[in-house]
Tab-separated table of C-alpha atoms and ligand atoms in Angstrom:
chain	number	residue	atom	x	y	z
K	545	MET	CA	-2.822	-67.186	52.336
K	546	ILE	CA	-0.357	-68.964	54.597
K	547	ARG	CA	-0.716	-72.746	54.809
K	548	SER	CA	1.061	-75.188	57.155
K	549	VAL	CA	2.484	-77.733	54.736
K	550	VAL	CA	3.691	-81.194	55.785
K	551	GLN	CA	7.427	-81.599	55.187
K	552	GLY	CA	7.820	-85.125	56.527
K	553	CYS	CA	6.964	-87.473	59.343
K	554	GLY	CA	8.770	-90.084	61.400
K	555	ALA	CA	8.198	-92.541	64.224
K	556	TYR	CA	9.858	-94.657	66.849
K	557	LEU	CA	8.698	-97.767	68.681
K	558	PRO	CA	10.515	-99.321	71.651
K	559	GLU	CA	12.284	-102.569	70.793
K	560	ARG	CA	10.410	-104.817	73.173
K	561	VAL	CA	7.247	-106.362	71.728
K	562	VAL	CA	4.727	-107.899	74.128
K	563	THR	CA	2.216	-110.222	72.486
K	564	ASN	CA	-1.245	-111.066	73.783
K	565	ALA	CA	0.031	-114.587	74.441
K	566	GLU	CA	2.720	-113.177	76.740
K	567	LEU	CA	0.112	-111.174	78.670
K	568	ALA	CA	-2.013	-114.319	78.961
K	569	GLN	CA	0.858	-115.963	80.839
K	570	ARG	CA	0.803	-113.144	83.414
K	571	MET	CA	-2.962	-112.570	83.893
K	572	GLU	CA	-6.429	-114.027	83.263
K	573	THR	CA	-6.807	-113.054	79.630
K	574	SER	CA	-6.442	-114.594	76.176
K	575	ASP	CA	-5.287	-113.657	72.710
K	576	GLU	CA	-8.794	-114.466	71.483
K	577	TRP	CA	-10.538	-112.089	73.958
K	578	ILE	CA	-8.172	-109.205	73.229
K	579	GLN	CA	-8.317	-109.624	69.449
K	580	GLN	CA	-12.088	-110.032	69.335
K	581	ARG	CA	-12.818	-106.965	71.469
K	582	THR	CA	-10.054	-104.655	70.227
K	583	GLY	CA	-8.159	-106.017	67.201
K	584	ILE	CA	-4.901	-105.722	69.181
K	585	ARG	CA	-2.302	-108.498	68.657
K	586	GLN	CA	0.751	-106.922	70.291
K	587	ARG	CA	2.179	-103.701	71.750
K	588	HIS	CA	5.649	-102.173	72.193
K	589	ILE	CA	6.780	-101.430	75.744
K	590	ALA	CA	9.552	-98.993	76.677
K	591	ALA	CA	12.652	-100.373	78.399
K	592	ASP	CA	13.612	-99.407	81.951
K	593	GLY	CA	15.215	-95.989	81.715
K	594	GLU	CA	13.612	-95.268	78.342
K	595	PHE	CA	11.414	-92.181	78.781
K	596	THR	CA	8.845	-90.347	76.697
K	597	SER	CA	11.506	-87.771	75.732
K	598	HIS	CA	13.765	-90.528	74.377
K	599	LEU	CA	11.007	-91.952	72.158
K	600	ALA	CA	10.015	-88.436	71.072
K	601	THR	CA	13.575	-87.478	70.148
K	602	LYS	CA	14.007	-90.594	68.010
K	603	ALA	CA	10.721	-89.948	66.198
K	604	ALA	CA	11.739	-86.300	65.684
K	605	ASP	CA	15.120	-87.349	64.276
K	606	ALA	CA	13.375	-89.661	61.795
K	607	ALA	CA	10.971	-86.869	60.725
K	608	LEU	CA	13.831	-84.390	60.251
K	609	LYS	CA	15.662	-86.938	58.111
K	610	ARG	CA	12.556	-87.578	55.968
K	611	ALA	CA	12.047	-83.832	55.534
K	612	GLY	CA	15.722	-83.274	54.681
K	613	MET	CA	15.934	-80.735	57.505
K	614	ALA	CA	18.096	-80.074	60.572
K	615	ALA	CA	17.051	-79.183	64.120
K	616	ALA	CA	18.391	-75.668	63.464
K	617	ASP	CA	15.601	-75.215	60.892
K	618	LEU	CA	12.890	-75.569	63.568
K	619	ASP	CA	11.240	-72.641	65.371
K	620	LEU	CA	8.795	-74.603	67.464
K	621	ILE	CA	8.228	-77.982	69.117
K	622	VAL	CA	4.730	-78.927	70.250
K	623	LEU	CA	4.812	-82.240	72.105
K	624	ALA	CA	1.503	-83.942	72.826
K	625	THR	CA	1.786	-86.270	75.803
K	626	ALA	CA	-0.090	-87.400	78.902
K	627	THR	CA	3.003	-89.205	80.181
K	628	PRO	CA	5.691	-86.497	80.500
K	629	ASP	CA	9.135	-87.395	81.867
K	630	GLU	CA	8.537	-85.072	84.828
K	631	THR	CA	5.703	-82.885	86.129
K	632	PHE	CA	7.743	-79.944	84.828
K	633	PRO	CA	9.480	-78.694	82.787
K	634	ALA	CA	7.726	-79.599	79.556
K	635	THR	CA	9.115	-82.793	78.018
K	636	ALA	CA	9.287	-80.806	74.760
K	637	THR	CA	12.178	-78.785	76.226
K	638	ARG	CA	14.114	-82.006	76.855
K	639	VAL	CA	13.555	-82.985	73.238
K	640	GLN	CA	14.658	-79.493	72.179
K	641	ALA	CA	17.951	-79.959	74.040
K	642	GLU	CA	18.422	-83.530	72.788
K	643	LEU	CA	17.954	-82.404	69.189
K	644	GLY	CA	20.487	-79.613	69.677
K	645	MET	CA	17.921	-76.902	68.938
K	646	THR	CA	19.137	-73.766	70.701
K	647	ARG	CA	16.454	-71.240	69.775
K	648	GLY	CA	12.674	-71.065	69.267
K	649	ALA	CA	10.105	-72.444	71.707
K	650	ALA	CA	9.063	-75.860	72.941
K	651	PHE	CA	6.060	-76.834	75.059
K	652	ASP	CA	3.725	-79.723	75.816
K	653	VAL	CA	0.045	-80.097	74.997
K	654	GLN	CA	-2.157	-82.313	77.182
K	655	ALA	CA	-5.244	-83.733	75.506
K	656	VAL	CA	-4.464	-87.439	76.023
K	657	CYS	CA	-5.475	-89.485	72.947
K	658	ALA	CA	-6.621	-86.317	71.133
K	659	GLY	CA	-3.242	-84.730	71.878
K	660	PHE	CA	-1.799	-85.006	68.386
K	661	VAL	CA	-4.824	-83.333	66.790
K	662	TYR	CA	-4.688	-80.593	69.436
K	663	GLY	CA	-0.933	-80.203	68.800
K	664	VAL	CA	-1.458	-79.886	65.048
K	665	SER	CA	-4.201	-77.288	65.625
K	666	VAL	CA	-1.982	-75.213	67.927
K	667	ALA	CA	1.053	-75.439	65.633
K	668	ASP	CA	-1.061	-74.566	62.582
K	669	SER	CA	-2.369	-71.433	64.341
K	670	LEU	CA	1.123	-70.317	65.375
K	671	LEU	CA	2.425	-70.852	61.847
K	672	LYS	CA	-0.491	-68.973	60.288
K	673	ASN	CA	-0.010	-66.085	62.736
K	674	GLY	CA	3.665	-65.770	61.850
K	675	ILE	CA	4.824	-66.666	65.371
K	676	ALA	CA	6.846	-69.571	63.947
K	677	GLY	CA	7.910	-70.590	60.444
K	678	THR	CA	8.583	-74.283	60.971
K	679	ALA	CA	7.043	-76.530	63.620
K	680	LEU	CA	7.719	-80.050	64.826
K	681	VAL	CA	4.579	-81.693	66.228
K	682	ILE	CA	5.204	-84.846	68.233
K	683	GLY	CA	2.914	-87.353	69.916
K	684	ALA	CA	4.870	-89.461	72.407
K	685	GLU	CA	3.757	-91.689	75.268
K	686	THR	CA	4.893	-94.281	77.768
K	687	PHE	CA	1.430	-95.394	78.901
K	688	SER	CA	2.921	-98.623	80.271
K	689	ARG	CA	4.050	-96.493	83.266
K	690	ILE	CA	0.506	-95.410	84.220
K	691	LEU	CA	-1.279	-98.726	83.711
K	692	ASP	CA	-2.672	-100.811	86.536
K	693	TRP	CA	-1.168	-104.156	85.534
K	694	GLU	CA	-3.644	-105.830	87.926
K	695	ASP	CA	-6.588	-104.491	85.870
K	696	ARG	CA	-6.956	-106.734	82.833
K	697	GLY	CA	-9.790	-104.532	81.524
K	698	THR	CA	-7.337	-101.695	80.775
K	699	CYS	CA	-3.718	-102.885	80.793
K	700	VAL	CA	-4.086	-105.039	77.666
K	701	LEU	CA	-5.215	-102.064	75.577
K	702	PHE	CA	-2.187	-99.759	75.560
K	703	GLY	CA	1.375	-99.531	74.266
K	704	ASP	CA	4.307	-97.095	74.102
K	705	GLY	CA	5.667	-95.177	71.104
K	706	ALA	CA	6.171	-91.838	69.386
K	707	GLY	CA	5.459	-90.192	66.058
K	708	ALA	CA	6.341	-86.783	64.656
K	709	MET	CA	5.392	-84.485	61.797
K	710	ILE	CA	7.076	-81.323	60.524
K	711	LEU	CA	4.985	-78.405	59.273
K	712	LYS	CA	6.260	-75.356	57.431
K	713	ALA	CA	4.426	-72.104	56.759
K	714	GLU	CA	4.246	-71.655	53.008
K	715	ASP	CA	2.636	-68.947	50.972
K	716	GLY	CA	-0.426	-70.333	49.202
K	717	GLN	CA	0.543	-68.308	46.133
K	718	GLY	CA	3.601	-70.561	45.689
K	719	THR	CA	3.965	-73.957	44.091
K	720	SER	CA	2.215	-75.807	46.916
K	721	ALA	CA	-0.972	-73.732	46.701
K	722	ASP	CA	-3.332	-76.610	47.485
K	723	ARG	CA	-1.215	-78.420	50.025
K	724	GLY	CA	-1.219	-78.099	53.802
K	725	ILE	CA	-3.627	-78.147	56.707
K	726	LEU	CA	-7.074	-77.302	55.373
K	727	ALA	CA	-9.066	-77.225	58.615
K	728	ASN	CA	-8.940	-78.215	62.291
K	729	VAL	CA	-11.699	-78.864	64.814
K	730	ILE	CA	-11.180	-79.419	68.550
K	731	HIS	CA	-13.741	-80.107	71.294
K	732	SER	CA	-13.859	-81.177	74.918
K	733	ASP	CA	-16.523	-82.049	77.481
K	734	GLY	CA	-15.208	-81.963	81.037
K	735	ARG	CA	-18.423	-83.503	82.380
K	736	GLN	CA	-17.128	-86.856	81.107
K	737	HIS	CA	-14.063	-86.808	83.370
K	738	ASP	CA	-14.990	-89.912	85.337
K	739	ILE	CA	-15.164	-92.348	82.410
K	740	LEU	CA	-11.434	-92.031	81.602
K	741	TYR	CA	-8.844	-90.488	83.910
K	742	VAL	CA	-5.707	-91.105	85.970
K	743	ASP	CA	-6.347	-91.267	89.719
K	744	GLY	CA	-3.403	-89.143	90.764
K	745	GLY	CA	-1.365	-86.064	90.021
K	746	PRO	CA	0.940	-83.478	91.612
K	747	SER	CA	-1.809	-81.265	92.995
K	748	SER	CA	-4.317	-83.882	94.121
K	749	THR	CA	-2.328	-86.851	95.422
K	750	GLN	CA	1.337	-85.904	94.965
K	751	SER	CA	1.742	-89.182	93.091
K	752	THR	CA	1.419	-90.158	89.457
K	753	GLY	CA	-1.682	-92.333	89.686
K	754	LEU	CA	-2.982	-95.043	87.381
K	755	LEU	CA	-5.378	-95.106	84.433
K	756	ARG	CA	-9.056	-95.783	85.198
K	757	MET	CA	-11.668	-96.329	82.508
K	758	GLU	CA	-15.294	-97.264	81.975
K	759	GLY	CA	-14.678	-98.942	78.633
K	760	LYS	CA	-18.274	-99.281	77.458
K	761	GLU	CA	-19.022	-95.585	78.082
K	762	VAL	CA	-15.855	-94.467	76.290
K	763	PHE	CA	-16.736	-96.735	73.381
K	764	LYS	CA	-20.182	-95.147	72.960
K	765	HIS	CA	-18.840	-91.583	72.969
K	766	ALA	CA	-15.992	-92.504	70.629
K	767	VAL	CA	-18.106	-93.850	67.776
K	768	VAL	CA	-20.603	-90.955	67.881
K	769	ASN	CA	-18.059	-88.140	68.317
K	770	MET	CA	-15.547	-89.427	65.769
K	771	ALA	CA	-18.002	-89.569	62.868
K	772	GLN	CA	-19.452	-86.190	63.924
K	773	VAL	CA	-16.094	-84.407	64.153
K	774	VAL	CA	-14.895	-85.780	60.808
K	775	GLY	CA	-18.090	-84.441	59.219
K	776	GLU	CA	-17.442	-81.092	60.885
K	777	VAL	CA	-13.830	-80.786	59.713
K	778	LEU	CA	-14.799	-81.811	56.176
K	779	GLY	CA	-17.499	-79.122	56.141
K	780	LYS	CA	-14.973	-76.516	57.297
K	781	ALA	CA	-12.560	-77.573	54.548
K	782	GLY	CA	-15.323	-77.563	51.912
K	783	LEU	CA	-14.953	-81.307	51.322
K	784	ALA	CA	-17.209	-84.378	51.453
K	785	ALA	CA	-16.501	-87.858	52.819
K	786	GLY	CA	-15.972	-89.046	49.240
K	787	ASP	CA	-12.995	-86.661	48.947
K	788	ILE	CA	-11.071	-88.448	51.711
K	789	ASP	CA	-8.149	-90.451	50.326
K	790	TRP	CA	-7.042	-91.665	53.761
K	791	LEU	CA	-8.740	-91.625	57.142
K	792	VAL	CA	-6.087	-91.976	59.840
K	793	PRO	CA	-7.990	-92.431	63.101
K	794	HIS	CA	-6.650	-92.581	66.632
K	795	GLN	CA	-5.820	-96.247	67.088
K	796	ALA	CA	-7.729	-97.287	70.220
K	797	ASN	CA	-9.827	-100.166	69.084
K	798	LYS	CA	-10.549	-101.791	65.709
K	799	ARG	CA	-14.268	-101.814	66.460
K	800	ILE	CA	-14.317	-98.034	67.053
K	801	ILE	CA	-12.315	-97.509	63.839
K	802	ASP	CA	-14.639	-99.759	61.819
K	803	GLY	CA	-17.729	-98.086	63.307
K	804	THR	CA	-16.444	-94.619	62.371
K	805	GLY	CA	-15.544	-95.720	58.827
K	806	ARG	CA	-18.995	-97.273	58.368
K	807	LYS	CA	-20.788	-94.144	59.619
K	808	LEU	CA	-18.832	-92.080	57.099
K	809	GLY	CA	-19.483	-94.578	54.309
K	810	LEU	CA	-15.757	-95.030	53.690
K	811	PRO	CA	-14.439	-98.262	52.155
K	812	ALA	CA	-12.220	-100.137	54.645
K	813	GLU	CA	-9.221	-99.836	52.257
K	814	ARG	CA	-9.244	-96.045	52.807
K	815	VAL	CA	-8.823	-96.378	56.579
K	816	VAL	CA	-5.317	-96.786	58.012
K	817	VAL	CA	-5.201	-99.364	60.814
K	818	THR	CA	-2.164	-100.043	63.018
K	819	VAL	CA	-3.877	-100.854	66.320
K	820	ASP	CA	-3.152	-104.557	65.723
K	821	ARG	CA	0.619	-103.922	65.959
K	822	HIS	CA	0.877	-100.821	68.163
K	823	ALA	CA	-2.203	-101.082	70.446
K	824	ASN	CA	-3.410	-97.741	71.836
K	825	THR	CA	-0.427	-95.404	72.126
K	826	SER	CA	-2.595	-92.370	72.975
K	827	ALA	CA	-1.166	-89.159	71.459
K	828	ALA	CA	1.402	-91.158	69.487
K	829	SER	CA	-1.066	-93.364	67.646
K	830	ILE	CA	-1.979	-90.994	64.789
K	831	PRO	CA	1.573	-89.946	63.830
K	832	LEU	CA	2.690	-93.585	64.165
K	833	ALA	CA	-0.062	-94.605	61.729
K	834	LEU	CA	0.783	-91.701	59.392
K	835	ASP	CA	4.396	-92.840	59.338
K	836	VAL	CA	3.374	-96.387	58.393
K	837	ALA	CA	1.054	-95.253	55.580
K	838	VAL	CA	3.568	-92.740	54.194
K	839	GLY	CA	6.377	-95.305	54.484
K	840	ASP	CA	4.503	-98.014	52.572
K	841	GLY	CA	3.501	-95.565	49.822
K	842	ARG	CA	-0.228	-95.337	50.539
K	843	ILE	CA	-0.255	-91.631	51.481
K	844	LYS	CA	1.135	-89.596	48.595
K	845	ARG	CA	1.657	-85.911	47.930
K	846	GLY	CA	-1.661	-84.232	47.136
K	847	ASP	CA	-3.825	-86.838	48.952
K	848	VAL	CA	-6.573	-85.658	51.290
K	849	VAL	CA	-5.801	-87.118	54.719
K	850	VAL	CA	-8.170	-86.756	57.666
K	851	VAL	CA	-6.875	-87.488	61.163
K	852	GLU	CA	-9.192	-87.779	64.168
K	853	GLY	CA	-8.872	-88.717	67.817
K	854	ILE	CA	-10.693	-88.852	71.146
K	855	GLY	CA	-9.470	-89.440	74.664
K	856	GLY	CA	-9.688	-88.522	78.330
K	857	GLY	CA	-11.419	-85.275	79.185
K	858	LEU	CA	-13.244	-86.144	77.086
K	859	ALA	CA	-11.267	-84.288	74.437
K	860	TRP	CA	-11.568	-84.892	70.712
K	861	GLY	CA	-10.850	-83.342	67.345
K	862	ALA	CA	-9.946	-83.773	63.687
K	863	SER	CA	-7.727	-82.186	61.055
K	864	ALA	CA	-8.056	-82.262	57.275
K	865	ILE	CA	-4.707	-82.127	55.470
K	866	ARG	CA	-3.791	-82.078	51.801
K	867	TRP	CA	-0.503	-84.004	51.971
P	1160	ACO	N1	-9.373	-110.613	79.154
P	1160	ACO	C1	-10.424	-111.413	79.382
P	1160	ACO	N2	-11.575	-110.989	79.904
P	1160	ACO	C2	-11.674	-109.698	80.201
P	1160	ACO	C3	-10.622	-108.790	79.991
P	1160	ACO	C4	-9.423	-109.295	79.458
P	1160	ACO	N3	-8.359	-108.522	79.207
P	1160	ACO	N4	-11.010	-107.564	80.382
P	1160	ACO	C5	-12.285	-107.673	80.821
P	1160	ACO	N5	-12.687	-108.970	80.722
P	1160	ACO	C6	-13.965	-109.527	81.069
P	1160	ACO	C7	-14.708	-108.726	82.101
P	1160	ACO	O1	-14.289	-109.052	83.402
P	1160	ACO	C8	-16.130	-109.154	81.848
P	1160	ACO	O2	-16.340	-110.403	82.437
P	1160	ACO	P1	-17.775	-110.768	83.118
P	1160	ACO	O3	-18.747	-110.686	81.966
P	1160	ACO	O4	-17.536	-112.115	83.647
P	1160	ACO	O5	-18.000	-109.697	84.122
P	1160	ACO	C9	-16.173	-109.338	80.344
P	1160	ACO	O6	-14.806	-109.521	79.929
P	1160	ACO	C10	-16.766	-108.180	79.610
P	1160	ACO	O7	-16.154	-106.991	80.094
P	1160	ACO	P2	-16.524	-105.585	79.548
P	1160	ACO	O8	-15.662	-104.548	80.186
P	1160	ACO	O9	-17.997	-105.440	79.627
P	1160	ACO	O10	-16.073	-105.782	78.024
P	1160	ACO	P3	-16.428	-104.913	76.776
P	1160	ACO	O11	-17.134	-105.728	75.803
P	1160	ACO	O12	-16.996	-103.573	77.138
P	1160	ACO	O13	-14.967	-104.665	76.191
P	1160	ACO	C11	-13.317	-102.917	76.071
P	1160	ACO	C12	-14.021	-103.942	76.941
P	1160	ACO	C13	-12.483	-103.665	75.027
P	1160	ACO	C14	-12.418	-102.076	76.942
P	1160	ACO	C15	-14.380	-102.043	75.364
P	1160	ACO	O14	-15.286	-101.519	76.289
P	1160	ACO	C16	-13.752	-100.930	74.609
P	1160	ACO	O15	-13.100	-101.134	73.611
P	1160	ACO	N6	-13.955	-99.675	75.028
P	1160	ACO	C17	-13.340	-98.543	74.415
P	1160	ACO	C18	-12.307	-98.081	75.334
P	1160	ACO	C19	-11.064	-97.641	74.674
P	1160	ACO	O16	-10.716	-97.972	73.560
P	1160	ACO	N7	-10.343	-96.872	75.443
P	1160	ACO	C20	-9.081	-96.415	75.038
P	1160	ACO	C21	-8.805	-95.127	75.671
P	1160	ACO	S1	-9.838	-93.904	75.052
P	1160	ACO	C22	-9.555	-93.861	73.529
P	1160	ACO	O17	-8.431	-93.944	73.184
P	1160	ACO	C23	-10.632	-93.705	72.662
């Protein structure tokens, strides 16, 4: 049986850090309000002229280095983003050119905060079907460009960044028999469009638009769907919650993360949290958190890692991976 086995991951955050205190100088908010409601202390914001493709390329470079691979080894780039450089072509093709990858295929996946899980699911399928041998999955966003900086209820929640993971198709009969992606689950419910969306786009308004959200509604769906989808992916992989070494949730809000962990009965030490430093970076948040937990030695080869995310659409999903 072919398995998509993780070869390495990497990340990049823009240099500029904006603290809650700095935001409080610009608008009616406070460090206390933001921390209490979300757990966020700071976020990274891309510089003028720094685009999603730039962040993505730097994260991809870091992942290639970790994996001991070159761009020429890649057959596929799947870039999850809701903030592409341009309406078309796919930002993934810019990254392909930047990396110096002259063959294979590159395309974007749009599932907002669930984008990384969707990207992993798509890449895993293409690897298992023999369409590609090695895939780079990236989550990269510049949400600062689609925020309404006059709306304190949303603009304090998000940040910019990118994370990447390299997957390679390996024969399960080989040395890494147990490793790789064990199961994926993806869902969406288009009836929930109005609780989280961007009020513009090329076809509707010929402009980019800004993010609009009914926070309380999103919160309710997030806690219920996240615990449910983790249970579903564990069932598909033949595992139980007690088998999870690391839960790496989409980093939207500490209260959503804590609620999901509690519903699953997981000790807090098993849940990777980076929302305090990165805020919500949408599709980038899971690979950014993976990079932190691999970098500091928490996630080790052979560990069972479950990633899960939910975002606009609503779209949500989870993957179970033996690292
Ligand atoms: N600073 C200070 N006060 C604020 C701020 C702010 N930044 N934003 C809103 N307020 C005020 C409101 O005006 C309101 O004041 P009022 O009572 O005088 O009317 C009060 O705080 C409460 O506002 P609510 O919107 O009801 O606050 P709530 O407790 O729902 O918290 C929050 C808002 C943090 C957005 C919460 O609903 C939430 O976390 N939702 C989840 C949304 C999320 O994480 N989305 C991310 C995208 S989707 C995803 O990634 C899962």
